Coordinates of C-alpha atoms in Angstrom, one line a residue:
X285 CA 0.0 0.0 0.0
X286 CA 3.0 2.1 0.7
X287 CA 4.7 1.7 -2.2
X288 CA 1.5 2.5 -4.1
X289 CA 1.2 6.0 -2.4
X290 CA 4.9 6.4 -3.2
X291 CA 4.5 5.6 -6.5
X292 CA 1.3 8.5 -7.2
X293 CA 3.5 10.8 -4.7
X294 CA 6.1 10.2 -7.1
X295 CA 4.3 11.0 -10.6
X296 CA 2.6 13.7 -9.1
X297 CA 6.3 15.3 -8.3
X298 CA 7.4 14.5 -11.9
X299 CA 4.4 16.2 -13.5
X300 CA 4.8 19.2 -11.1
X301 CA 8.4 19.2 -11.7
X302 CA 7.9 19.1 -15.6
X303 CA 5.8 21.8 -14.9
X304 CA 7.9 24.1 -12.9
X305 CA 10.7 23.0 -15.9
X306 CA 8.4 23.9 -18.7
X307 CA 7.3 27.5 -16.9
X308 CA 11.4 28.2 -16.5
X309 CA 11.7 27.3 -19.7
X310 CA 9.3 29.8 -21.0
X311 CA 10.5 32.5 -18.6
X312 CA 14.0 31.7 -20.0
X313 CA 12.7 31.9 -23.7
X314 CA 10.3 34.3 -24.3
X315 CA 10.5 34.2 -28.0
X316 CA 9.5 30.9 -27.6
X317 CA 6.8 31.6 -26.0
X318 CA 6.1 34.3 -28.5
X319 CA 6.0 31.7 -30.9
X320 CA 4.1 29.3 -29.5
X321 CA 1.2 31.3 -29.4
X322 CA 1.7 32.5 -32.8
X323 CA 1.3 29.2 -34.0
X324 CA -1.7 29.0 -32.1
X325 CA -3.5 31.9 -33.4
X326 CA -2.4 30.8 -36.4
X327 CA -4.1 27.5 -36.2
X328 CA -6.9 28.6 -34.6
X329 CA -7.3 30.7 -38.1
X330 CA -6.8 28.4 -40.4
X331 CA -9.5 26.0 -39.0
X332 CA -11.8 28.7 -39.0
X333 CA -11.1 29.9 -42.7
X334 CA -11.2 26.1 -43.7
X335 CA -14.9 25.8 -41.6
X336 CA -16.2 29.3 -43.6
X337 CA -14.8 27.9 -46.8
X338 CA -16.8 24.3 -46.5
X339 CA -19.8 26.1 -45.6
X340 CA -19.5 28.4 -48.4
X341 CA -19.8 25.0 -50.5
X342 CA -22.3 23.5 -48.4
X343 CA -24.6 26.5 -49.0
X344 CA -23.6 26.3 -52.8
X345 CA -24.0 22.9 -53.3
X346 CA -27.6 23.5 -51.3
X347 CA -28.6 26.3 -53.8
X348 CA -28.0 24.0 -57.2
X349 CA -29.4 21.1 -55.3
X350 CA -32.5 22.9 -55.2
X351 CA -32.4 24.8 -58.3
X352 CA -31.9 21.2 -59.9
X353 CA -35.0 19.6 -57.9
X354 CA -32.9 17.7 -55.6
X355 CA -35.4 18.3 -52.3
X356 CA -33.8 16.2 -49.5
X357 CA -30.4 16.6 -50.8
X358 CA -30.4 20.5 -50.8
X359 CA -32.2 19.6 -47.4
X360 CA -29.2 17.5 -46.1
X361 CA -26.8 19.7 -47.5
X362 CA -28.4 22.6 -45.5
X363 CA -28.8 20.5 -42.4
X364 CA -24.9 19.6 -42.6
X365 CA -24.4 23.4 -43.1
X366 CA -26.7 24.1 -40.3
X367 CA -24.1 21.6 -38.1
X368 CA -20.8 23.3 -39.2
X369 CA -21.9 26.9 -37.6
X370 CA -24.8 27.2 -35.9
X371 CA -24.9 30.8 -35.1
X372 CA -24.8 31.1 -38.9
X373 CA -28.7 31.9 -40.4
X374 CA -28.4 31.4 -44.0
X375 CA -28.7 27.5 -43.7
X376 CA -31.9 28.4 -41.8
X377 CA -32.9 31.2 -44.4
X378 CA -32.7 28.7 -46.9
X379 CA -34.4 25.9 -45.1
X380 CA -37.7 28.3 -44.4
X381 CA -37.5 28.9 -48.6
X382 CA -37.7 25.6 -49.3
X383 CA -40.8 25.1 -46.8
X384 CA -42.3 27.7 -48.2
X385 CA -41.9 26.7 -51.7
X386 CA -43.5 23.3 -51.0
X387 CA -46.1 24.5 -49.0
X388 CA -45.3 23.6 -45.2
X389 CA -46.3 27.0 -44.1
X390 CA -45.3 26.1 -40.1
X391 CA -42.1 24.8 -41.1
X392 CA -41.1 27.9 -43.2
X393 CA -42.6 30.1 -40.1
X394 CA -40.6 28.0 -37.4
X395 CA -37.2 28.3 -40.0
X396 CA -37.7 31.8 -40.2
X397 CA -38.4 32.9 -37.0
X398 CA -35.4 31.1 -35.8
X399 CA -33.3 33.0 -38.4
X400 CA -34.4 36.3 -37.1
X401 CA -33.8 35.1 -33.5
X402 CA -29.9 34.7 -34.7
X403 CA -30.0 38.0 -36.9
X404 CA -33.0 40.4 -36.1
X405 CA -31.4 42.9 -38.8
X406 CA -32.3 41.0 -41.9
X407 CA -34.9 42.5 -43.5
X408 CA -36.0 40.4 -46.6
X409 CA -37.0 37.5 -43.7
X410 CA -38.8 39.9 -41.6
X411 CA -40.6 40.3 -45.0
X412 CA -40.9 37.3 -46.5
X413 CA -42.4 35.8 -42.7
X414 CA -45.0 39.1 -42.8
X415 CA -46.3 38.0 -46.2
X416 CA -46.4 34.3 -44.7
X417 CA -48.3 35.0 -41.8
X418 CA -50.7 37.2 -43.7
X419 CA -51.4 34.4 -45.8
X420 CA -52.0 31.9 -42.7
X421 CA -54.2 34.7 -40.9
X422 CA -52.1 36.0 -38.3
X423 CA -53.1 39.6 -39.2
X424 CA -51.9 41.4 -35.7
X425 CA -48.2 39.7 -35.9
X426 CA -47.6 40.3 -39.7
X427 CA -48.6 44.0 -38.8
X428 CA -45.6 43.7 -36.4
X429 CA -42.7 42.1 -38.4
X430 CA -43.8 44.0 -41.7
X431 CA -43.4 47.1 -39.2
X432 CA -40.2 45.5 -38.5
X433 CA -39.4 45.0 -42.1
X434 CA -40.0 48.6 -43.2
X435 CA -37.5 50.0 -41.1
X436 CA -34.7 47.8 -41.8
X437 CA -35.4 47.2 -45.7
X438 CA -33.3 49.5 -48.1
X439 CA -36.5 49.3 -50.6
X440 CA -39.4 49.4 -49.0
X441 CA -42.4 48.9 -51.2
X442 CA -43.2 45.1 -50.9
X443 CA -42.9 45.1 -46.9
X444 CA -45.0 48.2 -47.4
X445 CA -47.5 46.9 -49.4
X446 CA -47.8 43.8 -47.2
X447 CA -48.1 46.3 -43.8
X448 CA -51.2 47.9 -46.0
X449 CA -52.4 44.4 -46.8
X450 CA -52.9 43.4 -43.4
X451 CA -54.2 46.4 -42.1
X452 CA -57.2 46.0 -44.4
X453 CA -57.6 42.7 -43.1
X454 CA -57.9 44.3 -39.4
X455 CA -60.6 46.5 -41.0
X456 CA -57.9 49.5 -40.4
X457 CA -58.5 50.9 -43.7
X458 CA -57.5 54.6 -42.3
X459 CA -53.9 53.3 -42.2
X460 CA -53.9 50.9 -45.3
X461 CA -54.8 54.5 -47.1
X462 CA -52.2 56.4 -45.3
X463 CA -49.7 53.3 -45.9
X464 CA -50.7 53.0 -49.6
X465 CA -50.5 57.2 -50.1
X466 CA -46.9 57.0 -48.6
X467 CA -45.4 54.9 -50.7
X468 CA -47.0 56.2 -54.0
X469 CA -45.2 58.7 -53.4
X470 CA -42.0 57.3 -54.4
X471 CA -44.2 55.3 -57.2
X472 CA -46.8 57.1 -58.3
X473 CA -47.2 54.8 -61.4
X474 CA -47.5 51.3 -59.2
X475 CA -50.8 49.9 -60.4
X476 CA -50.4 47.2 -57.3
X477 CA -50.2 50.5 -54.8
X478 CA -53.2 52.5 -57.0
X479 CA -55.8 49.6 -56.8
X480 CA -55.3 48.7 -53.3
X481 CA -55.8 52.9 -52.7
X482 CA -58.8 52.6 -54.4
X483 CA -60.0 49.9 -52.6
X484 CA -59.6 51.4 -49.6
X485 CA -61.3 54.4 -50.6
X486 CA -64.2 52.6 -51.9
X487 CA -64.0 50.8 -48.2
X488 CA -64.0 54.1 -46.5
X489 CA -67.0 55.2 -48.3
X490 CA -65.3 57.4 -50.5
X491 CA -66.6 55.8 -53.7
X492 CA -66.0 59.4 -56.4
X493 CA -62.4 59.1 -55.5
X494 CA -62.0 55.6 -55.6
X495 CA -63.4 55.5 -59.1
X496 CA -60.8 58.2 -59.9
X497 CA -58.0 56.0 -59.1
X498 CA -59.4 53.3 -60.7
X499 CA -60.2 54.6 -63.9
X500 CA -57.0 56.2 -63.9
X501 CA -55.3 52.9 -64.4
X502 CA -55.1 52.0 -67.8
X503 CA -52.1 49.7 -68.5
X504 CA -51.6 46.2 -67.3
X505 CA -54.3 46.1 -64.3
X506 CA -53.9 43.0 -62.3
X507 CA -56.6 41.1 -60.9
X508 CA -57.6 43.7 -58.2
X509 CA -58.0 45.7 -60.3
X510 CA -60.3 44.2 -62.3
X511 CA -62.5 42.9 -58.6
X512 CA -62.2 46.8 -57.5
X513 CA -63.9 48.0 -60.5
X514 CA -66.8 45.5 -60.4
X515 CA -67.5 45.9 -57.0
X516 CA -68.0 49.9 -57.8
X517 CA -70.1 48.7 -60.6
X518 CA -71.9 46.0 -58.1
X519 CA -72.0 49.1 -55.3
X520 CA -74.0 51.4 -58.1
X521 CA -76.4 48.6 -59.1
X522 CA -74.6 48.1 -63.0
X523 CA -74.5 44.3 -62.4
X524 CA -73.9 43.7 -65.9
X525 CA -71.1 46.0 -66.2
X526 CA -69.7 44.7 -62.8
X527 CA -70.4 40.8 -64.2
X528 CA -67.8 42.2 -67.4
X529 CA -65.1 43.4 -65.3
X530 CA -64.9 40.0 -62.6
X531 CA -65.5 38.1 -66.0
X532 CA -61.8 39.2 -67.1
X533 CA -59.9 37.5 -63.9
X534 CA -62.6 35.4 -62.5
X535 CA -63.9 32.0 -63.6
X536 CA -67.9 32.2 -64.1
X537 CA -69.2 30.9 -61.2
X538 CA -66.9 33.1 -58.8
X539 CA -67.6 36.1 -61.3
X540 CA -71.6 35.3 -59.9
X541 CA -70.8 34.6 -56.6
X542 CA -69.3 38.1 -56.0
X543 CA -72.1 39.3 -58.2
X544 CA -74.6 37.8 -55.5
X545 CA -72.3 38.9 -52.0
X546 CA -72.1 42.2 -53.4
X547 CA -76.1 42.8 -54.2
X548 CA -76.6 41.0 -50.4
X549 CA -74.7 43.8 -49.4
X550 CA -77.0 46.5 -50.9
X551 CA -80.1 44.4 -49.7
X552 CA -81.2 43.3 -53.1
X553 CA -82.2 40.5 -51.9
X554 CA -83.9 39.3 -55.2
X555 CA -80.8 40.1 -57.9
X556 CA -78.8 38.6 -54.9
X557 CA -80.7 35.3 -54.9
X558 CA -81.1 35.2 -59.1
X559 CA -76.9 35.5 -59.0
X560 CA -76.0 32.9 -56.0
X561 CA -78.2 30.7 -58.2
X562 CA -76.4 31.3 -61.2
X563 CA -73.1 30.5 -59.8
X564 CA -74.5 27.5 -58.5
X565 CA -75.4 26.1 -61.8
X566 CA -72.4 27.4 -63.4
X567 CA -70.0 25.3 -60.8
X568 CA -69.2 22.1 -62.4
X569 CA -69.4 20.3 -59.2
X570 CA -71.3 21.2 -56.0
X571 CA -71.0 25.1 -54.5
X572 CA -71.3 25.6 -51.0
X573 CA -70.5 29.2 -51.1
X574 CA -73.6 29.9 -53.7
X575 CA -75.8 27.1 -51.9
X576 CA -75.0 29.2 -48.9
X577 CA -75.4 32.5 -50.0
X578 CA -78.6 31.0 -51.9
X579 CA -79.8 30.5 -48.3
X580 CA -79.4 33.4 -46.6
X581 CA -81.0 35.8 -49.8
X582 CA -84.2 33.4 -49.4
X583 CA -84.2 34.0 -45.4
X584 CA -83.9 37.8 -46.2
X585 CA -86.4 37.3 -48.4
X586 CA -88.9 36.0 -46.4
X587 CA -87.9 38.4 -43.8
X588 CA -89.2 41.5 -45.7

């Protein structure tokens, strides 16, 4: 047992001793010491360089893997990217598109949010997740990131168009019109910005200058364009005009289902019944948004 103790006692005085050897050593040589943690730093740089430079590629590789329609590769290369640093959001970044671009709205949230968490500066994801949640419903927290968005983008106009978007969707039209005026006023030809001003106008009441704006667009009008001016039409009582103009982006039966919500609206309860009717028999299969609406013009009916 004694010699035992001896023995530990013994290696315990070697390694100190090495020690004491080794810190006179570096006392002695300071150079060396100099050196020593040259060659350190040195190292330490060069592993970092070579882990920047393989996640370079791995992001690379991701992107073509993608392009090419190589799903779960561009995912695994992402993942292994993800691995290598990560503090790094671009993996992430990428990850949320390629949710997005296949649908799995949740996933492309969750890999979003995470990438803001790590850089709360980058303004095409604060963006890209405002337009997301807008589309999922989450009206009050797109307001918030597209808020976000807006004062970190360099151009402004989508995140600004998307703040607008889902303040009409809280019923704020006050704001969408103020949002909408502000930034026609660095693109005062923007049919998108025009059309959704007019819509608000024609929300607000303000139906003389709503028309204005929308008659004033006369080149390439997109789809809400062509819904804003038939429901001016529908609000007027021209249903046949208003049928024309949701005829150019809408498919028959939707073109006489808005026909029918917009006359419900003005309590022509009649025209609003003939049209929910029409869509129904225009559908090629079973309606339950004209069966519906078919329903509630006869209860109104029989109300009167």
């Amino acid at each position: 047992m004694m010699t035992r103790t001896i023995w530990v006692i013994s290696l315990l005085l070697l390694a100190m001793t090495a020690g004491c050897t080794s810190n006179a050593s570096l006392k002695a040589d300071p150079q060396q010491r100099v050196s020593a943690v040259a060659e350190e730093t040195n190292a330490k740089k060069q592993e970092r360089l070579a882990r920047q430079e393989r996640l370079e590629l791995l992001l690379a590789q991701g992107d073509i893997a993608a392009r090419d329609g190589k799903i779960e590769y561009a995912f695994y290369l992402l993942l292994n990217a993800e691995k290598l640093d990560p503090s790094d959001d671009r993996a992430v970044v990428r990850a949320g598109n390629l949710h997005r671009t296949l649908g799995n709205r949740d996933m492309a949230i969750k890999a979003w949010r995470t990438a803001l968490q790590r850089n709360p500066s980058n303004g095409p994801v604060h963006e890209s997740l405002g337009f997301l949640l807008l589309e999922t419903g989450n009206y009050g927290e797109s307001v918030q990131v597209f808020e976000q968005a807006i004062l970190l983008a360099t151009e402004k106009k989508r995140a600004m168009i998307g703040l607008g978007l889902a303040c009409e969707k809280r019923r704020d039209f006050a704001r969408a019109l103020n949002i909408y005026e502000t930034a026609l006023r660095a693109d005062s030809d923007s049919v998108e910005l025009l059309t959704y001003r007019a819509r608000t106008l024609m929300n607000l009441g303000r139906l003389n200058d709503s028309k204005s704006v929308i008659n004033s667009i006369i080149n390439e009008p997109i789809q809400a364009t062509w819904i804003v001016r038939g429901d001016l039409f529908a609000i007027d009582g021209d249903y046949a005009s208003a049928l024309s103009a949701y005829l150019e982006v809408l498919s028959e039966e939707w073109a006489y289902q808005r026909l029918g919500e917009q006359a419900l609206r003005q309590t022509n309860f009649e025209h609003a019944l003939r049209f929910f009717r029409q869509a129904s028999a225009a559908s090629p299969k079973f309606f339950p948004d004209a069966e519906n609406g078919t329903a509630v013009a006869l209860e109104k009916l029989r109300q009167k």
